[in-house]
XYZ file of C-alpha atoms in Angstrom:
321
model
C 71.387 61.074 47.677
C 74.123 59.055 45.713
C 73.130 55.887 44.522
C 75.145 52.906 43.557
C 74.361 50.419 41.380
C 76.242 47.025 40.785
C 76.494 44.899 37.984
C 78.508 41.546 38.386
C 79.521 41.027 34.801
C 80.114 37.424 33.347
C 79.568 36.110 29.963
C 77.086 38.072 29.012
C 79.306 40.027 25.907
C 75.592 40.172 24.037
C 73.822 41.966 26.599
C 76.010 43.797 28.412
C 75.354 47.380 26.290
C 71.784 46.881 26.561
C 72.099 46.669 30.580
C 74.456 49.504 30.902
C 72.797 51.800 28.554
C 69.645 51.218 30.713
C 71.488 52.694 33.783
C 72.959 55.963 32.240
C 70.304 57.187 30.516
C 68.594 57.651 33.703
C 67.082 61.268 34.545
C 68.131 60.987 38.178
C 71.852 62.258 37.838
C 73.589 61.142 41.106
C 74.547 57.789 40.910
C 77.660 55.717 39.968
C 77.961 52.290 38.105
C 80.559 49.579 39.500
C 80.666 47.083 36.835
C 82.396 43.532 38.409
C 84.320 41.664 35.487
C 84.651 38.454 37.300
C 87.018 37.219 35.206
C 84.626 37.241 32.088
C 86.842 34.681 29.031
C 84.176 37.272 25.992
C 84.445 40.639 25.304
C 82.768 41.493 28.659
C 86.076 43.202 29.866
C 86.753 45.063 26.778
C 83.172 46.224 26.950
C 83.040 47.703 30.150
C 86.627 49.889 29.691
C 85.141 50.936 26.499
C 82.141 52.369 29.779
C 84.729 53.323 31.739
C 86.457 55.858 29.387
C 83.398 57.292 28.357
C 81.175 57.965 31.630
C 82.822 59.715 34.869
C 79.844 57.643 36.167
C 80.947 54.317 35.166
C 83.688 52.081 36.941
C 85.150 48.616 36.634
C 87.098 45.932 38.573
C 88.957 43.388 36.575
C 89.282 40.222 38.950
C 89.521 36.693 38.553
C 86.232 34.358 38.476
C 84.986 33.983 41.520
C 80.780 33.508 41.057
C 78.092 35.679 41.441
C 78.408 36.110 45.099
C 82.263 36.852 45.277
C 81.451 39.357 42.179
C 79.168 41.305 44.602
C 80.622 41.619 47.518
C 83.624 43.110 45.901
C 81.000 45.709 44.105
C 79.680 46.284 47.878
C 83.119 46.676 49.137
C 83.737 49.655 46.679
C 80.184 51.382 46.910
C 79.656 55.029 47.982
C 75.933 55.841 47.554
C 73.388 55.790 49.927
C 72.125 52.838 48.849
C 72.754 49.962 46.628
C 70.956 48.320 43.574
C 71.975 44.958 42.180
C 71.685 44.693 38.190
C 72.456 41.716 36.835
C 74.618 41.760 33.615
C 71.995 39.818 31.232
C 68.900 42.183 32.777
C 67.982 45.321 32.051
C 65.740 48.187 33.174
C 62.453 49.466 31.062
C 62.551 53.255 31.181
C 64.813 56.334 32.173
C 62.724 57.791 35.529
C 63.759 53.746 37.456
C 66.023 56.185 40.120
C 63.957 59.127 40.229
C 61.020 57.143 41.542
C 62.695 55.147 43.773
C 64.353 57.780 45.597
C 61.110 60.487 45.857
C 59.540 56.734 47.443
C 62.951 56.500 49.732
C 63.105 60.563 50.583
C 59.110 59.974 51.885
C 59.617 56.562 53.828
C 63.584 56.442 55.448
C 63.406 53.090 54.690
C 66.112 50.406 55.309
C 65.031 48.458 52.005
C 62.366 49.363 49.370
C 61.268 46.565 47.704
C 59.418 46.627 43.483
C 58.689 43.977 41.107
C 60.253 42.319 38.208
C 58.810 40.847 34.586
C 60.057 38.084 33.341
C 61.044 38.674 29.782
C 61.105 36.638 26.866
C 63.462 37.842 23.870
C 61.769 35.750 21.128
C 58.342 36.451 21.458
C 58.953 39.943 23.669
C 56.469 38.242 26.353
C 56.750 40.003 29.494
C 55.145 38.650 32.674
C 55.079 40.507 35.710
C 55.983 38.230 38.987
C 54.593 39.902 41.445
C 51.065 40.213 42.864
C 48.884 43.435 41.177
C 48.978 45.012 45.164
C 49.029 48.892 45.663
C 52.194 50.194 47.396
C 52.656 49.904 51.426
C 50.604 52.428 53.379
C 52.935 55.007 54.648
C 53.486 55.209 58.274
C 53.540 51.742 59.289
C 54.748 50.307 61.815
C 57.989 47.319 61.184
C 55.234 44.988 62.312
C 53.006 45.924 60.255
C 55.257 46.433 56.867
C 56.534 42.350 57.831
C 52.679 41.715 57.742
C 52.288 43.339 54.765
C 55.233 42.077 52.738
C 54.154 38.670 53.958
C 50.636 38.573 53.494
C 51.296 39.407 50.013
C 53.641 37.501 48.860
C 56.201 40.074 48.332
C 59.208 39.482 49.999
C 61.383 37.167 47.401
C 64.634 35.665 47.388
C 66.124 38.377 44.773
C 68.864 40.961 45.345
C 67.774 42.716 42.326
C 64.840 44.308 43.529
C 65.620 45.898 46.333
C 67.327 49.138 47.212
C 69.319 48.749 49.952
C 70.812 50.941 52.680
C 74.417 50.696 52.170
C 75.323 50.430 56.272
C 72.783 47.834 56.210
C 74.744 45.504 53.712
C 78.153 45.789 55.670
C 77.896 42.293 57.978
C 75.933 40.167 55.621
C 78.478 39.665 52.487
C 76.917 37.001 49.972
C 77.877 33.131 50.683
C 80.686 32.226 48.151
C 80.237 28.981 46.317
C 76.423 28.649 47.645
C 74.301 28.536 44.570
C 71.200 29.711 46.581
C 73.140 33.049 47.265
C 70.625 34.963 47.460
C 67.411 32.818 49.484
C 70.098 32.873 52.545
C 71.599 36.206 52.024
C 67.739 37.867 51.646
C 66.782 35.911 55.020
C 68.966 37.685 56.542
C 68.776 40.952 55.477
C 64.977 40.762 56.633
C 66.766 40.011 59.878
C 68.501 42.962 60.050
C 66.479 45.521 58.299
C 65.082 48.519 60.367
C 62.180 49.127 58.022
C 61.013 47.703 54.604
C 58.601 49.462 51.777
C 57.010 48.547 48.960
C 55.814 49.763 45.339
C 54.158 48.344 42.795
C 56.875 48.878 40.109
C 57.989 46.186 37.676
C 60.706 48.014 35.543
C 63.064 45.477 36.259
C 63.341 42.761 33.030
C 64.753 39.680 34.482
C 65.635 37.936 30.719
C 64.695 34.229 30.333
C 67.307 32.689 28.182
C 68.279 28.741 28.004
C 71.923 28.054 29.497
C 72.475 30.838 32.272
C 73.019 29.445 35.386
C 69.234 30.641 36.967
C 67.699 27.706 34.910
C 69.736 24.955 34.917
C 68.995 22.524 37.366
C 72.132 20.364 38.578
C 72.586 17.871 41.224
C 74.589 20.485 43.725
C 71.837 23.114 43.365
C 69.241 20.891 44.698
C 71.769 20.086 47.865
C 72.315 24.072 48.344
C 68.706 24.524 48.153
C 68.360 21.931 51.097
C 70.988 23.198 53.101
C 69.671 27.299 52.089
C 66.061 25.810 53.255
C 68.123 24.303 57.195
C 69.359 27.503 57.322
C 66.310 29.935 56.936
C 64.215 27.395 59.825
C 67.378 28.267 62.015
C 66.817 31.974 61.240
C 63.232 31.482 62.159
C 64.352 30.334 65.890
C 66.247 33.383 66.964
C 63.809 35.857 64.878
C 61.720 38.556 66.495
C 58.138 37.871 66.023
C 57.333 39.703 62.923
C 60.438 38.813 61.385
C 59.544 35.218 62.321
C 56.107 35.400 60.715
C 57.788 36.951 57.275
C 60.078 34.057 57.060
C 57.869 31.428 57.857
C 56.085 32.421 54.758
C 59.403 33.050 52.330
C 60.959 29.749 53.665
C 57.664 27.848 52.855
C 57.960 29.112 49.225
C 61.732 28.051 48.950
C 60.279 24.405 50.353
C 57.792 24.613 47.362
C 60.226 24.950 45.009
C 62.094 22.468 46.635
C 59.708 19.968 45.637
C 60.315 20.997 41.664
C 63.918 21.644 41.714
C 64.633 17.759 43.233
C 62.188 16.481 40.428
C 64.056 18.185 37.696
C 67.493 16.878 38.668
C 69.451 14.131 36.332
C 69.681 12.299 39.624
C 66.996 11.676 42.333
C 68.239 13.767 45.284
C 68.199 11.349 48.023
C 70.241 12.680 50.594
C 69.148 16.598 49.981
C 65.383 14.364 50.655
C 66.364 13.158 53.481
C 67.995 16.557 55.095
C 64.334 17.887 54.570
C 62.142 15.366 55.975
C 61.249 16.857 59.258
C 61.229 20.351 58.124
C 57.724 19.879 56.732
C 55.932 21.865 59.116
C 57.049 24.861 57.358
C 54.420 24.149 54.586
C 51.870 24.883 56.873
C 52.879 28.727 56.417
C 51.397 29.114 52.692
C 49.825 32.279 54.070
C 47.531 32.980 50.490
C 49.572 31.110 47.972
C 47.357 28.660 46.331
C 49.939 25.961 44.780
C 52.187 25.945 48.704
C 48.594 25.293 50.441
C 48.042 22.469 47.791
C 51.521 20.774 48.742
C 50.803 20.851 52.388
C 47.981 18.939 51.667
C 49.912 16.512 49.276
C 52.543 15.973 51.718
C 49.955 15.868 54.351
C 48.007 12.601 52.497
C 50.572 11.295 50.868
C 53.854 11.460 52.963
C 56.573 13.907 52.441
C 58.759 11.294 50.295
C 56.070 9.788 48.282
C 55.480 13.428 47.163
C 58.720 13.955 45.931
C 58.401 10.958 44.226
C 55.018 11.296 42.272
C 56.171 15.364 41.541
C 59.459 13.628 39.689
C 57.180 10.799 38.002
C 55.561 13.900 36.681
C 58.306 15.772 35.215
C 60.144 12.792 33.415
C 56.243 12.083 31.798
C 56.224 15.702 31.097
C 59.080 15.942 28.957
């Protein structure tokens, strides 16, 4: 089985080696590496021809910037494996047997999408926090019901394209949104739309790096309104889902509400209009399935009123910092 794994590359000339050289020592030997320069103004390009001529495995497209989204669909559009990873530039992986695992797990299941952890991963200290829930690994054999349960139940199913694998046929009529800085809430909704089958395992070898100034933690006026407009779109999803895909994005939509609720308090500007496109979507709170902080909000918004919450949660933040 020939895997493919993408890397949209973008200002990121200081941790671009570490990423690659996390791929290619890998024990499983059939895979190839598209690394996306999208129009990178470092020594990102450079970096990657320097790959290029010195792995058959390694490739590169030189195009201009078009955002993370453009970036991968142009690495889907030139992927022959199997199936498809997504490896973000500034991440990395933690050991060499990441493909050799995944695939004995995707040989035993068939499954459309396998699903695994990340840590979070701080440089300066070398914290690393796993995100997920400490949960065993799907039973084999279940039913697409029952894996939906599962994934939902759990918490487990997250608005990430890096940790999934991903059947290549699957990812040919859902191209990432260009320009929508949510890319991947929407573009994960709907893969859990179209999926066959979904797995799980408890692995976490994926280090998602924390670092001040990338675009995942920077909170700007126009990423609140995508986030509102992301949110509309999942609840339309919802409508015209089957009934386990329903129930799985019920629970994954109620999450992106949650962080709704801290994205609009961390703005420079209160978010009045990406408020108001919310307010009678609140009924999606309801669906906090186990998580402890989304039942707490549905309470909140519950005695308080939906834009009195919003308010207090920002009154919070500015006393915060």
């Amino acid at each position: 089985m020939k895997i493919s794994i993408i890397i949209p590359v973008y200002c990121v000339e200081g941790y671009l080696r570490e990423c690659i050289d996390s791929v290619l020592c890998q024990d499983y030997p059939d895979f190839e590496v598209i690394l996306v320069d999208d129009g990178s103004p470092d020594r990102c390009g450079a970096i990657c021809d320097e790959y290029v001529a010195r792995d058959s495995r390694v490739f590169v497209i030189h195009k201009s910037n078009g955002g993370a989204s453009d970036a991968r669909n142009c690495g889907i559009d030139h992927a022959n494996g199997t199936y498809v990873l997504f490896l973000d530039g500034d991440d990395f992986w933690s050991d060499a047997q990441v493909l050799s695992r995944l695939t004995t797990r995707i040989l035993d299941t068939k499954a459309d999408i396998l699903n695994y952890s990340y840590q979070k991963y701080w440089a300066d200290s070398g914290k690393r926090i796993p995100y997920c829930n400490p949960v065993v690994a799907m039973p084999m054999g279940a039913s697409r019901d029952q894996q939906y349960a599962y994934l939902s139940d759990n918490g487990l199913y997250i608005a990430s394209s890096c940790n999934k694998m991903i059947r290549r046929e699957l990812l040919r009529d859902i191209p990432f949104r260009k320009g929508n800085r949510c890319e991947d809430i929407e573009w994960c909704a709907r893969l859990a739309v179209r999926a066959r089958s979904m797995d799980y395992i408890p692995e976490n070898f994926y280090i998602y790096r924390q670092r001040e100034g990338s675009t995942r933690h920077t909170i700007r006026d126009e990423n609140c309104r995508d986030l509102a407009t992301t949110i509309q779109l999942c609840i339309q999803m919802i409508q015209n889902a089957d009934p386990a895909t329903a129930r799985l994005l019920r629970h994954y939509t109620a999450f992106q509400f949650g962080t709704f609720f801290i994205a609009q308090a961390q703005t420079e500007n209160i978010q009045t209009e990406p408020i108001r496109s919310l307010e009678n979507c609140t009924q999606i709170l309801s669906y906090y399935g186990g998580n402890r902080k989304l039942m707490i909000l549905n309470l909140a918004q519950k005695l308080l009123g939906y834009h009195r919450l919003c308010k207090l949660i920002r009154k919070f933040y500015q006393l915060r910092n």
